[in-house]
């Protein structure tokens, strides 16, 4: 994507009512005033909140929001030029249950309050395979503890990935730390019993993976 195109998207994001782009200081100081009040101030309803972390173009966020109109969905990514597409689509389609936040994932427990979130989706994250990159894996111990702070006690986590490494790493960590694995599947499109929500929504890159016969894995779990 050219720099002019990126700049155009960044500027357009500023005009979108469904996009929030706080500075790091605004997040840490809660200057926006949304923490603990996303339902009341942003969505203006009392519906459950579902996050997609590292949402990319926002395809899954928007897809879920279309499927579950009785829930509120927020996509989070540091790259605003990417989720511009999802934000624009939501506005064009008149969707009031979709929002996007441009920020770093590690700040998520400063953006949302305790028990404020019902579910979290992580879709096709960078597996950070090298050992020295372990701290950046979005399902490592530290990240799970951040998610636990904002999730309801029975809140669900979802990991959908094309990385067998990420799938195995996460399963091992969950079992090792005693978290509850509700459902796990090494190949959701070739094994019976896969949840419909996992197979009916596909991202642009996911479709490319499937064309190459790359297995798509999924884990649903609770952080105990």
Short mmCIF file of C-alpha atoms in Angstrom, two decimals:
data_model
loop_
_atom_site.label_atom_id
_atom_site.label_comp_id
_atom_site.label_asym_id
_atom_site.label_seq_id
_atom_site.Cartn_x
_atom_site.Cartn_y
_atom_site.Cartn_z
CA UNK A 1 0.00 0.00 0.00
CA UNK A 2 1.41 3.38 -1.00
CA UNK A 3 2.13 6.08 1.58
CA UNK A 4 -0.45 8.41 -0.03
CA UNK A 5 -3.12 5.73 0.26
CA UNK A 6 -2.21 5.08 3.89
CA UNK A 7 -2.39 8.78 4.69
CA UNK A 8 -5.78 9.02 3.02
CA UNK A 9 -7.07 6.14 5.14
CA UNK A 10 -5.60 7.57 8.35
CA UNK A 11 -7.35 10.87 7.65
CA UNK A 12 -10.62 9.17 6.80
CA UNK A 13 -10.48 7.15 10.03
CA UNK A 14 -10.54 10.44 11.93
CA UNK A 15 -13.97 11.17 10.47
CA UNK A 16 -15.45 7.76 11.36
CA UNK A 17 -17.72 7.73 14.40
CA UNK A 18 -16.91 4.05 15.01
CA UNK A 19 -13.13 4.53 15.29
CA UNK A 20 -11.25 5.52 18.46
CA UNK A 21 -7.56 6.41 18.14
CA UNK A 22 -6.18 7.27 21.60
CA UNK A 23 -2.59 8.09 22.42
CA UNK A 24 -0.77 5.79 24.82
CA UNK A 25 -1.02 8.44 27.54
CA UNK A 26 -4.77 8.78 26.98
CA UNK A 27 -5.16 5.04 27.41
CA UNK A 28 -3.06 4.84 30.57
CA UNK A 29 -4.82 7.82 32.17
CA UNK A 30 -8.31 6.83 30.93
CA UNK A 31 -8.63 10.32 29.47
CA UNK A 32 -11.17 9.02 26.97
CA UNK A 33 -13.54 8.02 29.75
CA UNK A 34 -14.67 4.81 28.04
CA UNK A 35 -13.17 2.29 30.46
CA UNK A 36 -16.07 0.54 32.21
CA UNK A 37 -18.54 2.52 30.08
CA UNK A 38 -18.21 1.15 26.55
CA UNK A 39 -21.80 -0.08 26.49
CA UNK A 40 -23.19 3.14 27.88
CA UNK A 41 -21.05 5.76 26.10
CA UNK A 42 -19.93 4.13 22.85
CA UNK A 43 -22.64 1.64 21.87
CA UNK A 44 -25.47 3.15 23.92
CA UNK A 45 -26.95 -0.25 24.74
CA UNK A 46 -26.49 -3.06 27.26
CA UNK A 47 -25.49 -5.83 24.86
CA UNK A 48 -22.44 -8.09 25.50
CA UNK A 49 -19.03 -6.89 24.30
CA UNK A 50 -16.83 -9.08 22.09
CA UNK A 51 -13.27 -8.14 21.10
CA UNK A 52 -11.14 -9.17 18.15
CA UNK A 53 -7.48 -8.58 18.96
CA UNK A 54 -5.13 -7.94 16.06
CA UNK A 55 -8.16 -7.51 13.81
CA UNK A 56 -6.28 -6.62 10.62
CA UNK A 57 -8.78 -5.48 7.99
CA UNK A 58 -11.64 -6.03 10.42
CA UNK A 59 -13.25 -8.75 8.31
CA UNK A 60 -13.92 -11.06 11.25
CA UNK A 61 -15.13 -8.22 13.48
CA UNK A 62 -17.65 -7.12 10.85
CA UNK A 63 -18.58 -10.71 9.98
CA UNK A 64 -19.35 -11.53 13.60
CA UNK A 65 -21.30 -8.29 14.03
CA UNK A 66 -23.50 -9.14 11.03
CA UNK A 67 -24.12 -12.61 12.39
CA UNK A 68 -24.82 -11.55 15.99
CA UNK A 69 -26.68 -8.25 15.94
CA UNK A 70 -27.48 -8.60 19.66
CA UNK A 71 -23.81 -8.22 20.60
CA UNK A 72 -21.30 -5.35 20.38
CA UNK A 73 -18.00 -5.98 18.57
CA UNK A 74 -14.73 -4.09 18.82
CA UNK A 75 -11.70 -4.75 16.62
CA UNK A 76 -8.33 -3.69 17.99
CA UNK A 77 -5.17 -3.21 15.93
CA UNK A 78 -2.24 -0.80 15.87
CA UNK A 79 -2.49 -0.47 12.08
CA UNK A 80 -5.35 1.87 11.36
CA UNK A 81 -4.85 1.77 7.59
CA UNK A 82 -5.80 -1.91 7.74
CA UNK A 83 -9.00 -1.76 9.77
CA UNK A 84 -10.10 1.28 7.75
CA UNK A 85 -11.82 -1.21 5.43
CA UNK A 86 -13.81 -2.82 8.24
CA UNK A 87 -14.77 0.53 9.77
CA UNK A 88 -15.90 1.90 6.41
CA UNK A 89 -17.91 -1.22 5.60
CA UNK A 90 -19.68 -1.03 8.97
CA UNK A 91 -20.64 2.59 8.34
CA UNK A 92 -21.76 1.92 4.75
CA UNK A 93 -23.91 -0.97 5.96
CA UNK A 94 -25.43 1.05 8.82
CA UNK A 95 -24.07 -1.23 11.53
CA UNK A 96 -24.28 0.22 15.03
CA UNK A 97 -22.73 -2.72 16.87
CA UNK A 98 -19.18 -2.36 15.49
CA UNK A 99 -16.25 -0.26 16.68
CA UNK A 100 -12.49 -0.15 16.16
CA UNK A 101 -9.67 1.00 18.43
CA UNK A 102 -6.21 1.82 17.15
CA UNK A 103 -3.86 0.85 19.97
CA UNK A 104 -1.43 -1.79 21.17
CA UNK A 105 -2.88 -5.11 22.37
CA UNK A 106 -0.80 -5.05 25.57
CA UNK A 107 -2.83 -2.04 26.72
CA UNK A 108 -6.14 -3.90 26.56
CA UNK A 109 -6.54 -4.10 30.35
CA UNK A 110 -6.21 -0.31 30.53
CA UNK A 111 -8.94 0.19 27.93
CA UNK A 112 -11.56 -2.11 29.45
CA UNK A 113 -12.62 -2.56 33.06
CA UNK A 114 -12.89 -5.73 35.13
CA UNK A 115 -15.65 -8.06 33.84
CA UNK A 116 -16.48 -5.66 31.00
CA UNK A 117 -15.82 -8.09 28.13
CA UNK A 118 -17.78 -11.27 27.35
CA UNK A 119 -15.62 -12.85 24.65
CA UNK A 120 -12.26 -12.37 22.95
CA UNK A 121 -11.30 -13.57 19.47
CA UNK A 122 -7.71 -13.87 18.27
CA UNK A 123 -7.66 -14.62 14.55
CA UNK A 124 -4.53 -15.55 12.62
CA UNK A 125 -1.98 -13.85 14.88
CA UNK A 126 1.74 -13.79 14.10
CA UNK A 127 2.92 -17.03 15.80
CA UNK A 128 6.26 -15.43 16.77
CA UNK A 129 8.00 -18.78 16.33
CA UNK A 130 11.48 -17.75 17.49
CA UNK A 131 12.03 -18.35 21.21
CA UNK A 132 13.17 -14.77 21.81
CA UNK A 133 9.79 -13.63 20.46
CA UNK A 134 7.82 -15.65 23.03
CA UNK A 135 6.89 -12.48 24.93
CA UNK A 136 5.06 -11.23 21.84
CA UNK A 137 2.86 -14.31 21.36
CA UNK A 138 -0.72 -13.24 21.97
CA UNK A 139 -1.56 -16.34 24.01
CA UNK A 140 1.46 -16.32 26.33
CA UNK A 141 1.01 -16.26 30.12
CA UNK A 142 1.25 -12.47 30.45
CA UNK A 143 -1.32 -11.80 27.72
CA UNK A 144 -3.71 -14.38 29.18
CA UNK A 145 -3.54 -12.59 32.52
CA UNK A 146 -4.38 -9.29 30.82
CA UNK A 147 -7.40 -10.89 29.17
CA UNK A 148 -8.48 -12.45 32.45
CA UNK A 149 -8.63 -8.99 34.05
CA UNK A 150 -11.26 -7.73 31.62
CA UNK A 151 -13.23 -10.92 30.89
CA UNK A 152 -16.30 -12.00 32.80
CA UNK A 153 -15.65 -15.04 34.99
CA UNK A 154 -17.19 -17.36 32.39
CA UNK A 155 -15.89 -15.35 29.43
CA UNK A 156 -14.82 -17.26 26.34
CA UNK A 157 -11.55 -17.02 24.44
CA UNK A 158 -11.27 -18.06 20.77
CA UNK A 159 -8.04 -18.73 18.87
CA UNK A 160 -8.28 -19.37 15.13
CA UNK A 161 -4.99 -19.81 13.29
CA UNK A 162 -3.28 -21.42 10.33
CA UNK A 163 -0.17 -21.98 12.47
CA UNK A 164 0.12 -25.50 13.84
CA UNK A 165 2.93 -24.16 16.03
CA UNK A 166 0.66 -21.50 17.59
CA UNK A 167 -2.11 -24.06 18.06
CA UNK A 168 0.21 -26.54 19.79
CA UNK A 169 1.96 -23.90 21.87
CA UNK A 170 -1.35 -22.51 23.13
CA UNK A 171 -2.86 -25.91 23.90
CA UNK A 172 0.26 -26.90 25.84
CA UNK A 173 0.21 -23.67 27.82
CA UNK A 174 -3.50 -23.96 28.61
CA UNK A 175 -3.18 -27.52 29.85
CA UNK A 176 0.02 -26.72 31.75
CA UNK A 177 -1.55 -23.77 33.57
CA UNK A 178 -4.82 -25.55 34.26
CA UNK A 179 -7.11 -23.44 32.09
CA UNK A 180 -10.32 -24.94 30.70
CA UNK A 181 -10.15 -26.06 27.08
CA UNK A 182 -13.78 -26.12 25.93
CA UNK A 183 -13.09 -27.23 22.36
CA UNK A 184 -10.04 -27.83 20.17
CA UNK A 185 -9.78 -28.82 16.51
CA UNK A 186 -6.66 -29.25 14.36
CA UNK A 187 -8.54 -28.87 11.06
CA UNK A 188 -11.94 -27.18 11.34
CA UNK A 189 -12.90 -27.64 7.68
CA UNK A 190 -12.16 -31.37 7.57
CA UNK A 191 -13.48 -32.59 10.92
CA UNK A 192 -17.11 -32.86 11.99
CA UNK A 193 -18.44 -30.87 14.90
CA UNK A 194 -16.69 -27.57 14.17
CA UNK A 195 -18.69 -24.59 15.51
CA UNK A 196 -20.54 -22.84 12.69
CA UNK A 197 -19.15 -19.44 13.66
CA UNK A 198 -15.63 -20.74 12.95
CA UNK A 199 -16.34 -21.99 9.44
CA UNK A 200 -18.90 -19.50 8.12
CA UNK A 201 -16.71 -16.39 8.48
CA UNK A 202 -13.49 -16.33 6.46
CA UNK A 203 -10.91 -13.60 6.03
CA UNK A 204 -9.19 -12.78 2.74
CA UNK A 205 -5.99 -14.52 3.83
CA UNK A 206 -7.86 -17.48 5.26
CA UNK A 207 -9.38 -18.15 1.85
CA UNK A 208 -5.86 -18.12 0.39
CA UNK A 209 -4.69 -20.61 3.03
CA UNK A 210 -7.61 -22.90 2.18
CA UNK A 211 -6.81 -22.77 -1.53
CA UNK A 212 -3.37 -24.13 -0.59
CA UNK A 213 -5.00 -26.84 1.55
CA UNK A 214 -3.50 -25.37 4.70
CA UNK A 215 -5.29 -26.64 7.85
CA UNK A 216 -7.11 -24.02 9.92
CA UNK A 217 -7.07 -24.74 13.66
CA UNK A 218 -9.33 -23.49 16.45
CA UNK A 219 -9.35 -23.50 20.24
CA UNK A 220 -12.15 -22.28 22.50
CA UNK A 221 -11.13 -21.90 26.13
CA UNK A 222 -11.66 -20.17 29.46
CA UNK A 223 -8.93 -18.58 31.56
CA UNK A 224 -9.29 -19.91 35.10
#
